[in-house]
PDB file of C-alpha atoms in Angstrom:
ATOM      1  CA  UNK A   1      40.356  29.980  96.268  1.00  0.00           C
ATOM      2  CA  UNK A   2      39.600  33.161  94.307  1.00  0.00           C
ATOM      3  CA  UNK A   3      41.724  36.276  94.840  1.00  0.00           C
ATOM      4  CA  UNK A   4      39.296  39.014  95.901  1.00  0.00           C
ATOM      5  CA  UNK A   5      41.638  41.635  94.389  1.00  0.00           C
ATOM      6  CA  UNK A   6      41.674  40.032  90.938  1.00  0.00           C
ATOM      7  CA  UNK A   7      40.273  42.156  88.141  1.00  0.00           C
ATOM      8  CA  UNK A   8      39.765  41.831  84.399  1.00  0.00           C
ATOM      9  CA  UNK A   9      42.160  43.769  82.189  1.00  0.00           C
ATOM     10  CA  UNK A  10      42.154  44.349  78.434  1.00  0.00           C
ATOM     11  CA  UNK A  11      45.565  43.945  76.794  1.00  0.00           C
ATOM     12  CA  UNK A  12      45.976  46.355  73.868  1.00  0.00           C
ATOM     13  CA  UNK A  13      48.689  47.188  71.314  1.00  0.00           C
ATOM     14  CA  UNK A  14      50.886  50.241  71.852  1.00  0.00           C
ATOM     15  CA  UNK A  15      52.260  50.104  68.297  1.00  0.00           C
ATOM     16  CA  UNK A  16      50.809  49.050  64.953  1.00  0.00           C
ATOM     17  CA  UNK A  17      51.566  45.459  64.019  1.00  0.00           C
ATOM     18  CA  UNK A  18      50.767  42.932  61.341  1.00  0.00           C
ATOM     19  CA  UNK A  19      50.100  39.323  62.219  1.00  0.00           C
ATOM     20  CA  UNK A  20      49.523  36.702  59.526  1.00  0.00           C
ATOM     21  CA  UNK A  21      49.028  39.488  56.999  1.00  0.00           C
ATOM     22  CA  UNK A  22      46.373  41.285  59.071  1.00  0.00           C
ATOM     23  CA  UNK A  23      47.158  44.851  60.158  1.00  0.00           C
ATOM     24  CA  UNK A  24      46.229  45.670  63.756  1.00  0.00           C
ATOM     25  CA  UNK A  25      46.410  49.345  64.821  1.00  0.00           C
ATOM     26  CA  UNK A  26      47.494  50.929  68.084  1.00  0.00           C
ATOM     27  CA  UNK A  27      44.773  50.265  70.656  1.00  0.00           C
ATOM     28  CA  UNK A  28      43.674  46.945  69.157  1.00  0.00           C
ATOM     29  CA  UNK A  29      42.673  44.640  72.032  1.00  0.00           C
ATOM     30  CA  UNK A  30      44.588  41.370  71.728  1.00  0.00           C
ATOM     31  CA  UNK A  31      43.619  39.664  74.980  1.00  0.00           C
ATOM     32  CA  UNK A  32      41.688  39.884  78.223  1.00  0.00           C
ATOM     33  CA  UNK A  33      43.244  38.643  81.445  1.00  0.00           C
ATOM     34  CA  UNK A  34      42.327  38.278  85.088  1.00  0.00           C
ATOM     35  CA  UNK A  35      45.122  39.644  87.275  1.00  0.00           C
ATOM     36  CA  UNK A  36      45.453  40.827  90.856  1.00  0.00           C
ATOM     37  CA  UNK A  37      47.357  43.948  89.764  1.00  0.00           C
ATOM     38  CA  UNK A  38      50.246  43.308  92.138  1.00  0.00           C
ATOM     39  CA  UNK A  39      51.856  39.945  91.362  1.00  0.00           C
ATOM     40  CA  UNK A  40      54.673  39.773  88.809  1.00  0.00           C
ATOM     41  CA  UNK A  41      53.251  39.917  85.284  1.00  0.00           C
ATOM     42  CA  UNK A  42      53.780  42.128  82.271  1.00  0.00           C
ATOM     43  CA  UNK A  43      51.626  42.221  79.154  1.00  0.00           C
ATOM     44  CA  UNK A  44      54.541  41.789  76.760  1.00  0.00           C
ATOM     45  CA  UNK A  45      56.478  43.965  74.382  1.00  0.00           C
ATOM     46  CA  UNK A  46      54.362  46.319  72.287  1.00  0.00           C
ATOM     47  CA  UNK A  47      51.311  46.049  74.512  1.00  0.00           C
ATOM     48  CA  UNK A  48      49.820  47.557  77.659  1.00  0.00           C
ATOM     49  CA  UNK A  49      46.799  46.963  79.872  1.00  0.00           C
ATOM     50  CA  UNK A  50      43.765  48.844  81.098  1.00  0.00           C
ATOM     51  CA  UNK A  51      41.356  47.755  83.829  1.00  0.00           C
ATOM     52  CA  UNK A  52      38.157  46.580  82.126  1.00  0.00           C
ATOM     53  CA  UNK A  53      35.798  45.064  84.705  1.00  0.00           C
ATOM     54  CA  UNK A  54      32.733  45.967  82.621  1.00  0.00           C
ATOM     55  CA  UNK A  55      33.983  44.333  79.403  1.00  0.00           C
ATOM     56  CA  UNK A  56      33.961  47.540  77.378  1.00  0.00           C
ATOM     57  CA  UNK A  57      37.016  46.443  75.390  1.00  0.00           C
ATOM     58  CA  UNK A  58      36.528  42.936  73.932  1.00  0.00           C
ATOM     59  CA  UNK A  59      39.245  41.115  71.992  1.00  0.00           C
ATOM     60  CA  UNK A  60      39.287  42.663  68.521  1.00  0.00           C
ATOM     61  CA  UNK A  61      37.900  45.943  69.852  1.00  0.00           C
ATOM     62  CA  UNK A  62      39.879  49.140  70.281  1.00  0.00           C
ATOM     63  CA  UNK A  63      40.958  51.037  73.379  1.00  0.00           C
ATOM     64  CA  UNK A  64      42.420  54.496  72.833  1.00  0.00           C
ATOM     65  CA  UNK A  65      43.989  55.793  76.053  1.00  0.00           C
ATOM     66  CA  UNK A  66      43.479  59.401  77.050  1.00  0.00           C
ATOM     67  CA  UNK A  67      46.324  61.797  76.392  1.00  0.00           C
ATOM     68  CA  UNK A  68      44.645  64.785  78.021  1.00  0.00           C
ATOM     69  CA  UNK A  69      41.437  66.122  79.480  1.00  0.00           C
ATOM     70  CA  UNK A  70      39.315  69.264  79.256  1.00  0.00           C
ATOM     71  CA  UNK A  71      38.364  71.799  81.925  1.00  0.00           C
ATOM     72  CA  UNK A  72      35.162  73.681  81.109  1.00  0.00           C
ATOM     73  CA  UNK A  73      33.157  76.346  82.884  1.00  0.00           C
ATOM     74  CA  UNK A  74      31.743  79.832  82.413  1.00  0.00           C
ATOM     75  CA  UNK A  75      34.139  82.757  82.025  1.00  0.00           C
ATOM     76  CA  UNK A  76      32.136  84.956  84.396  1.00  0.00           C
ATOM     77  CA  UNK A  77      30.706  84.454  87.871  1.00  0.00           C
ATOM     78  CA  UNK A  78      29.440  86.307  90.918  1.00  0.00           C
ATOM     79  CA  UNK A  79      31.258  86.289  94.248  1.00  0.00           C
ATOM     80  CA  UNK A  80      29.619  83.849  96.652  1.00  0.00           C
ATOM     81  CA  UNK A  81      27.730  81.989  93.899  1.00  0.00           C
ATOM     82  CA  UNK A  82      28.751  78.470  92.860  1.00  0.00           C
ATOM     83  CA  UNK A  83      30.084  78.085  89.323  1.00  0.00           C
ATOM     84  CA  UNK A  84      29.782  74.596  87.761  1.00  0.00           C
ATOM     85  CA  UNK A  85      33.005  73.138  86.303  1.00  0.00           C
ATOM     86  CA  UNK A  86      33.345  69.989  84.201  1.00  0.00           C
ATOM     87  CA  UNK A  87      36.470  67.873  83.671  1.00  0.00           C
ATOM     88  CA  UNK A  88      36.374  65.343  80.834  1.00  0.00           C
ATOM     89  CA  UNK A  89      39.101  62.933  79.698  1.00  0.00           C
ATOM     90  CA  UNK A  90      39.589  62.562  75.951  1.00  0.00           C
ATOM     91  CA  UNK A  91      39.348  59.267  74.046  1.00  0.00           C
ATOM     92  CA  UNK A  92      38.449  56.164  76.119  1.00  0.00           C
ATOM     93  CA  UNK A  93      39.808  57.381  79.459  1.00  0.00           C
ATOM     94  CA  UNK A  94      43.224  57.137  81.103  1.00  0.00           C
ATOM     95  CA  UNK A  95      45.085  53.818  81.212  1.00  0.00           C
ATOM     96  CA  UNK A  96      45.376  54.083  85.006  1.00  0.00           C
ATOM     97  CA  UNK A  97      43.281  55.695  87.728  1.00  0.00           C
ATOM     98  CA  UNK A  98      44.133  59.394  87.579  1.00  0.00           C
ATOM     99  CA  UNK A  99      43.541  62.075  90.198  1.00  0.00           C
ATOM    100  CA  UNK A 100      43.065  65.677  89.083  1.00  0.00           C
ATOM    101  CA  UNK A 101      43.698  68.495  91.563  1.00  0.00           C
ATOM    102  CA  UNK A 102      42.052  71.883  91.089  1.00  0.00           C
ATOM    103  CA  UNK A 103      43.455  75.238  92.196  1.00  0.00           C
ATOM    104  CA  UNK A 104      42.366  78.864  92.094  1.00  0.00           C
ATOM    105  CA  UNK A 105      45.933  80.097  92.562  1.00  0.00           C
ATOM    106  CA  UNK A 106      45.340  81.211  96.137  1.00  0.00           C
ATOM    107  CA  UNK A 107      42.343  83.437  95.331  1.00  0.00           C
ATOM    108  CA  UNK A 108      40.512  82.091  98.385  1.00  0.00           C
ATOM    109  CA  UNK A 109      37.498  80.525  96.686  1.00  0.00           C
ATOM    110  CA  UNK A 110      36.230  77.058  97.494  1.00  0.00           C
ATOM    111  CA  UNK A 111      35.722  73.938  95.388  1.00  0.00           C
ATOM    112  CA  UNK A 112      32.974  71.443  96.234  1.00  0.00           C
ATOM    113  CA  UNK A 113      35.809  68.919  95.857  1.00  0.00           C
ATOM    114  CA  UNK A 114      39.404  69.968  95.224  1.00  0.00           C
ATOM    115  CA  UNK A 115      40.161  66.647  93.503  1.00  0.00           C
ATOM    116  CA  UNK A 116      38.325  64.389  91.061  1.00  0.00           C
ATOM    117  CA  UNK A 117      39.286  60.909  89.923  1.00  0.00           C
ATOM    118  CA  UNK A 118      39.066  59.457  86.430  1.00  0.00           C
ATOM    119  CA  UNK A 119      38.848  55.661  86.548  1.00  0.00           C
ATOM    120  CA  UNK A 120      41.096  53.554  84.332  1.00  0.00           C
ATOM    121  CA  UNK A 121      39.479  53.138  80.924  1.00  0.00           C
ATOM    122  CA  UNK A 122      36.574  55.424  81.856  1.00  0.00           C
ATOM    123  CA  UNK A 123      35.881  58.680  80.018  1.00  0.00           C
ATOM    124  CA  UNK A 124      32.988  59.886  82.173  1.00  0.00           C
ATOM    125  CA  UNK A 125      32.950  63.628  82.827  1.00  0.00           C
ATOM    126  CA  UNK A 126      33.372  64.729  86.445  1.00  0.00           C
ATOM    127  CA  UNK A 127      31.620  67.810  87.786  1.00  0.00           C
ATOM    128  CA  UNK A 128      32.491  70.100  90.686  1.00  0.00           C
ATOM    129  CA  UNK A 129      31.551  73.630  91.648  1.00  0.00           C
ATOM    130  CA  UNK A 130      33.769  76.581  92.443  1.00  0.00           C
ATOM    131  CA  UNK A 131      32.543  79.426  94.629  1.00  0.00           C
ATOM    132  CA  UNK A 132      34.644  82.581  94.219  1.00  0.00           C
ATOM    133  CA  UNK A 133      35.254  84.626  97.351  1.00  0.00           C
ATOM    134  CA  UNK A 134      35.564  88.146  95.944  1.00  0.00           C
ATOM    135  CA  UNK A 135      35.337  90.229  92.786  1.00  0.00           C
ATOM    136  CA  UNK A 136      38.288  90.177  90.389  1.00  0.00           C
ATOM    137  CA  UNK A 137      39.824  87.721  87.966  1.00  0.00           C
ATOM    138  CA  UNK A 138      40.439  84.148  89.093  1.00  0.00           C
ATOM    139  CA  UNK A 139      42.524  81.592  87.244  1.00  0.00           C
ATOM    140  CA  UNK A 140      41.395  78.003  87.782  1.00  0.00           C
ATOM    141  CA  UNK A 141      43.968  75.347  86.881  1.00  0.00           C
ATOM    142  CA  UNK A 142      44.108  71.567  86.993  1.00  0.00           C
ATOM    143  CA  UNK A 143      47.023  69.119  87.378  1.00  0.00           C
ATOM    144  CA  UNK A 144      46.949  65.325  87.322  1.00  0.00           C
ATOM    145  CA  UNK A 145      48.770  62.232  88.565  1.00  0.00           C
ATOM    146  CA  UNK A 146      48.343  60.137  85.405  1.00  0.00           C
ATOM    147  CA  UNK A 147      50.746  61.812  82.980  1.00  0.00           C
ATOM    148  CA  UNK A 148      47.937  63.365  80.947  1.00  0.00           C
ATOM    149  CA  UNK A 149      48.374  66.743  79.293  1.00  0.00           C
ATOM    150  CA  UNK A 150      46.762  69.316  81.564  1.00  0.00           C
ATOM    151  CA  UNK A 151      44.169  71.643  80.023  1.00  0.00           C
ATOM    152  CA  UNK A 152      44.595  75.369  79.634  1.00  0.00           C
ATOM    153  CA  UNK A 153      43.673  77.310  82.753  1.00  0.00           C
ATOM    154  CA  UNK A 154      40.201  78.799  82.949  1.00  0.00           C
ATOM    155  CA  UNK A 155      40.084  82.573  83.487  1.00  0.00           C
ATOM    156  CA  UNK A 156      36.960  83.683  85.330  1.00  0.00           C
ATOM    157  CA  UNK A 157      35.903  87.313  85.760  1.00  0.00           C
ATOM    158  CA  UNK A 158      34.125  87.550  89.098  1.00  0.00           C
ATOM    159  CA  UNK A 159      31.608  90.326  89.762  1.00  0.00           C
ATOM    160  CA  UNK A 160      30.877  91.571  93.253  1.00  0.00           C
ATOM    161  CA  UNK A 161      27.838  90.083  94.938  1.00  0.00           C
ATOM    162  CA  UNK A 162      24.800  92.343  94.774  1.00  0.00           C
ATOM    163  CA  UNK A 163      23.313  93.558  98.037  1.00  0.00           C
TER     164      UNK A 163
END
């Protein structure tokens, strides 16, 4: 019987190593395994895993886990008008599913979604909009659950809506 929760993972090196005279750098994929993600198993010393159901990281390939992500958007907006924001993980995406929470520091604006999720091993940009409530300067910040370095806050100068 097949475990419906089983998933394919790429096992990659977390430190450079040499095997049989061949240098293998950090991120080098040494194996692919099917694992349910909950039973007792560890990838071994000097290695880690990333979910890889699409086979993006074959044995001999390289996976470089994200260490941070970017927050991008315009530095000016108009009250009541949606401002597009983009969040993008660096490298090949985080090693684990990571949730990013957005905040305007209590300025009272609204996000189309106050959280976005980066999938494990996926570096696809995520877009949301922010609609400022009133004129002034708003600071948009982002924090995450995956141990990534958070980006610098985005300062947005908001003009009053025209009548």
